[in-house]
Coordinates of C-alpha atoms in Angstrom, one line a residue:
X390 CA 0.0 0.0 0.0
X391 CA 1.0 3.6 -0.5
X392 CA 1.5 5.7 2.6
X393 CA -1.7 7.5 1.8
X394 CA -3.6 4.2 1.8
X395 CA -2.0 3.1 4.9
X396 CA -3.0 6.4 6.6
X397 CA -6.5 6.0 5.3
X398 CA -6.8 2.5 6.7
X399 CA -5.4 3.4 10.1
X400 CA -7.5 6.5 10.5
X401 CA -10.6 4.6 9.5
X402 CA -9.7 2.0 12.2
X403 CA -9.3 4.8 14.8
X404 CA -12.5 6.6 14.0
X405 CA -14.5 3.4 13.9
X406 CA -13.1 2.2 17.2
X407 CA -14.0 5.5 18.8
X408 CA -17.5 5.5 17.3
X409 CA -18.1 2.0 18.6
X410 CA -16.8 2.5 22.2
X411 CA -20.2 1.7 23.8
X412 CA -21.0 -1.2 21.5
X413 CA -17.6 -2.9 22.1
X414 CA -17.9 -2.2 25.8
X415 CA -21.4 -3.8 25.9
X416 CA -20.1 -6.9 24.1
X417 CA -17.3 -7.2 26.6
X418 CA -19.4 -6.7 29.6
X419 CA -21.3 -10.0 29.0
X420 CA -18.4 -12.1 30.3
X421 CA -15.5 -9.7 30.5
X422 CA -14.8 -6.6 32.6
X423 CA -16.5 -4.3 30.1
X424 CA -13.7 -1.9 29.5
X425 CA -12.7 -3.0 26.1
X426 CA -14.5 -0.4 24.2
X427 CA -13.4 2.4 26.6
X428 CA -9.7 1.3 26.4
X429 CA -9.6 1.0 22.7
X430 CA -11.3 4.3 22.2
X431 CA -8.9 6.2 24.5
X432 CA -5.9 4.7 22.7
X433 CA -7.2 5.7 19.3
X434 CA -8.2 9.1 20.5
X435 CA -4.6 9.7 21.7
X436 CA -3.3 8.5 18.2
X437 CA -5.6 11.1 16.4
X438 CA -4.5 13.8 18.8
X439 CA -1.0 13.4 17.5
X440 CA -1.9 12.4 14.0
X441 CA 0.0 15.1 12.2
X442 CA 3.1 14.3 14.0
X443 CA 3.3 10.6 13.2
X444 CA 6.4 9.4 11.3
X445 CA 5.4 9.2 7.6
X446 CA 8.8 8.4 6.2
X447 CA 7.4 4.9 5.2
X448 CA 4.5 2.6 5.8
X449 CA 6.5 0.6 8.3
X450 CA 7.6 3.7 10.3
X451 CA 4.0 4.9 10.4
X452 CA 2.6 1.6 11.6
X453 CA 5.3 1.1 14.2
X454 CA 4.7 4.6 15.5
X455 CA 1.1 3.8 15.8
X456 CA 1.7 0.7 17.6
X457 CA 3.9 2.5 20.1
X458 CA 1.1 5.0 20.9
X459 CA -1.5 2.4 21.3
X460 CA 0.7 0.2 23.5
X461 CA 1.2 3.2 25.7
X462 CA -2.3 4.5 25.9
X463 CA -4.7 1.5 25.7
X464 CA -5.2 0.1 29.2
X465 CA -5.4 -3.5 30.4
X466 CA -4.3 -6.4 28.3
X467 CA -5.7 -4.7 25.2
X468 CA -2.8 -2.3 24.9
X469 CA 0.0 -4.7 24.5
X470 CA -2.0 -6.8 22.2
X471 CA -3.0 -4.0 19.7
X472 CA 0.3 -2.3 20.1
X473 CA 2.2 -5.4 19.2
X474 CA -0.2 -6.0 16.2
X475 CA 0.7 -2.6 14.7
X476 CA 4.3 -2.9 15.5
X477 CA 4.7 -6.3 13.9
X478 CA 2.6 -5.2 10.8
X479 CA 5.1 -2.2 10.6
X480 CA 7.9 -4.7 10.5
X481 CA 6.4 -6.6 7.6
X482 CA 5.3 -3.6 5.6
X483 CA 7.6 -4.0 2.7
X484 CA 6.2 -7.5 2.0
X485 CA 2.6 -6.5 1.4
X486 CA -0.6 -6.3 3.2
X487 CA -1.1 -10.1 3.6
X488 CA 2.3 -10.3 5.3
X489 CA 1.5 -7.5 7.5
X490 CA -1.7 -9.0 8.7
X491 CA 0.0 -12.4 9.2
X492 CA 2.8 -10.7 11.2
X493 CA 0.2 -8.9 13.3
X494 CA -1.5 -12.2 14.1
X495 CA 1.7 -13.9 15.0
X496 CA 2.5 -11.0 17.3
X497 CA -0.9 -11.2 19.0
X498 CA -0.3 -15.0 19.4
X499 CA 3.0 -14.5 21.0
X500 CA 2.0 -11.6 23.2
X501 CA -1.4 -13.2 24.3
X502 CA -0.1 -16.8 24.4
X503 CA -3.2 -17.6 22.4
X504 CA -4.3 -19.1 19.1
X505 CA -7.3 -19.6 16.8
X506 CA -9.9 -21.3 18.7
X507 CA -9.3 -19.6 22.1
X508 CA -12.2 -17.2 21.4
X509 CA -10.2 -14.0 20.8
X510 CA -9.8 -11.5 18.0
X511 CA -7.6 -14.0 16.3
X512 CA -10.7 -16.0 15.5
X513 CA -11.7 -13.2 13.2
X514 CA -8.2 -11.7 12.1
X515 CA -6.8 -15.1 10.8
X516 CA -9.8 -16.1 8.6
X517 CA -9.9 -12.5 7.3
X518 CA -6.3 -12.7 6.4
X519 CA -6.7 -16.1 4.7
X520 CA -9.6 -14.9 2.6
X521 CA -7.8 -11.8 1.6
X522 CA -4.8 -13.7 0.4
X523 CA -7.0 -16.1 -1.5
X524 CA -9.0 -13.4 -3.2
X525 CA -5.8 -11.5 -4.2
X526 CA -4.3 -14.6 -5.6
X527 CA -7.3 -15.2 -7.6
X528 CA -7.1 -11.9 -9.3
X529 CA -9.6 -9.9 -7.3
X530 CA -9.2 -6.1 -7.1
X531 CA -8.2 -4.7 -3.7
X532 CA -11.7 -3.4 -3.2
X533 CA -13.2 -6.8 -4.0
X534 CA -10.8 -8.6 -1.8
X535 CA -11.3 -6.3 1.2
X536 CA -15.1 -6.7 0.9
X537 CA -14.8 -10.4 0.8
X538 CA -12.3 -10.5 3.7
X539 CA -14.7 -8.3 5.8
X540 CA -17.7 -10.7 5.1
X541 CA -15.4 -13.6 6.2
X542 CA -14.4 -11.7 9.4
X543 CA -18.1 -11.1 10.2
X544 CA -19.0 -14.9 9.8
X545 CA -16.0 -15.9 11.8
X546 CA -16.8 -13.4 14.7
X547 CA -20.4 -14.8 14.7
X548 CA -18.9 -18.3 15.1
X549 CA -17.2 -17.3 18.4
X550 CA -20.7 -17.5 20.0
X551 CA -20.3 -21.3 20.1
X552 CA -16.9 -21.2 21.7
X553 CA -15.6 -21.3 25.2
X554 CA -13.1 -18.6 26.0
X555 CA -9.6 -19.9 26.8
X556 CA -7.8 -16.5 27.2
X557 CA -8.5 -13.1 28.9
X558 CA -11.0 -12.4 31.6
X559 CA -13.7 -14.1 29.8
X560 CA -11.9 -17.4 30.3
X561 CA -12.7 -17.2 34.1
X562 CA -16.4 -17.8 33.4
X563 CA -15.6 -21.1 31.7
X564 CA -18.8 -22.7 30.0
X565 CA -20.7 -19.5 30.8
X566 CA -18.7 -17.7 28.0
X567 CA -20.4 -19.9 25.5
X568 CA -23.4 -18.2 23.9
X569 CA -22.0 -14.7 23.4
X570 CA -19.7 -13.4 20.6
X571 CA -16.1 -12.4 21.5
X572 CA -15.8 -8.7 21.7
X573 CA -12.4 -8.6 20.1
X574 CA -13.5 -10.7 17.2
X575 CA -16.6 -8.6 16.6
X576 CA -14.4 -5.5 16.7
X577 CA -12.2 -7.0 14.0
X578 CA -15.3 -7.5 11.8
X579 CA -16.6 -4.0 12.5
X580 CA -13.3 -2.4 11.7
X581 CA -12.8 -4.5 8.5
X582 CA -16.4 -3.6 7.3
X583 CA -15.6 0.1 7.9
X584 CA -12.3 -0.2 6.0
X585 CA -14.1 -1.8 3.1
X586 CA -16.8 0.8 3.0
X587 CA -14.2 3.7 3.2
X588 CA -12.1 1.9 0.4
X589 CA -15.0 1.7 -1.9
X590 CA -16.5 5.1 -1.2
X591 CA -13.2 7.0 -1.7
X592 CA -12.2 5.0 -4.8
X593 CA -8.8 4.2 -3.5
X594 CA -6.6 2.4 -6.1
X595 CA -8.8 -0.3 -7.6

């Protein structure tokens, strides 16, 4: 992606996270501590406060700086998780968007000692990345691939309803965590849908 496209995606994620503060908090409050939406919103607000001062010398530098801000401003366990995701994505920026997303997922796995199936945001992020890679390899345009990946993320987030949480505060509730969607996975779906809508509406690239 160009630095302009990277900025657009990160800004869309930030604005969407802030706009959905209450929704994400309500989802988290079912079996978690309910602060997910608040923490995410405060971190991205801080990012937007210093938006013009972020390092734009390259996609990687921009994403790494974003990760540093988030890690320092998002409270609880979400700060290190989301910060690491952007830092790792920045480290893989020269290899393309799929590599960036895979690096982010691997960073989350390492930081959270979690994997797909643990009922975390990975349960939406990894399928999203797989679908994006498949679509791009099949010749889809960027817009088509993002739309398809967002749809996959939404389906995957819905599938977490049937899972039992194995990581985070929700894991303390055991079987009681079954029956509600994971807040992090839903957040990934909402953010992906917002990025897709923005990408189409602004006519970025193709």
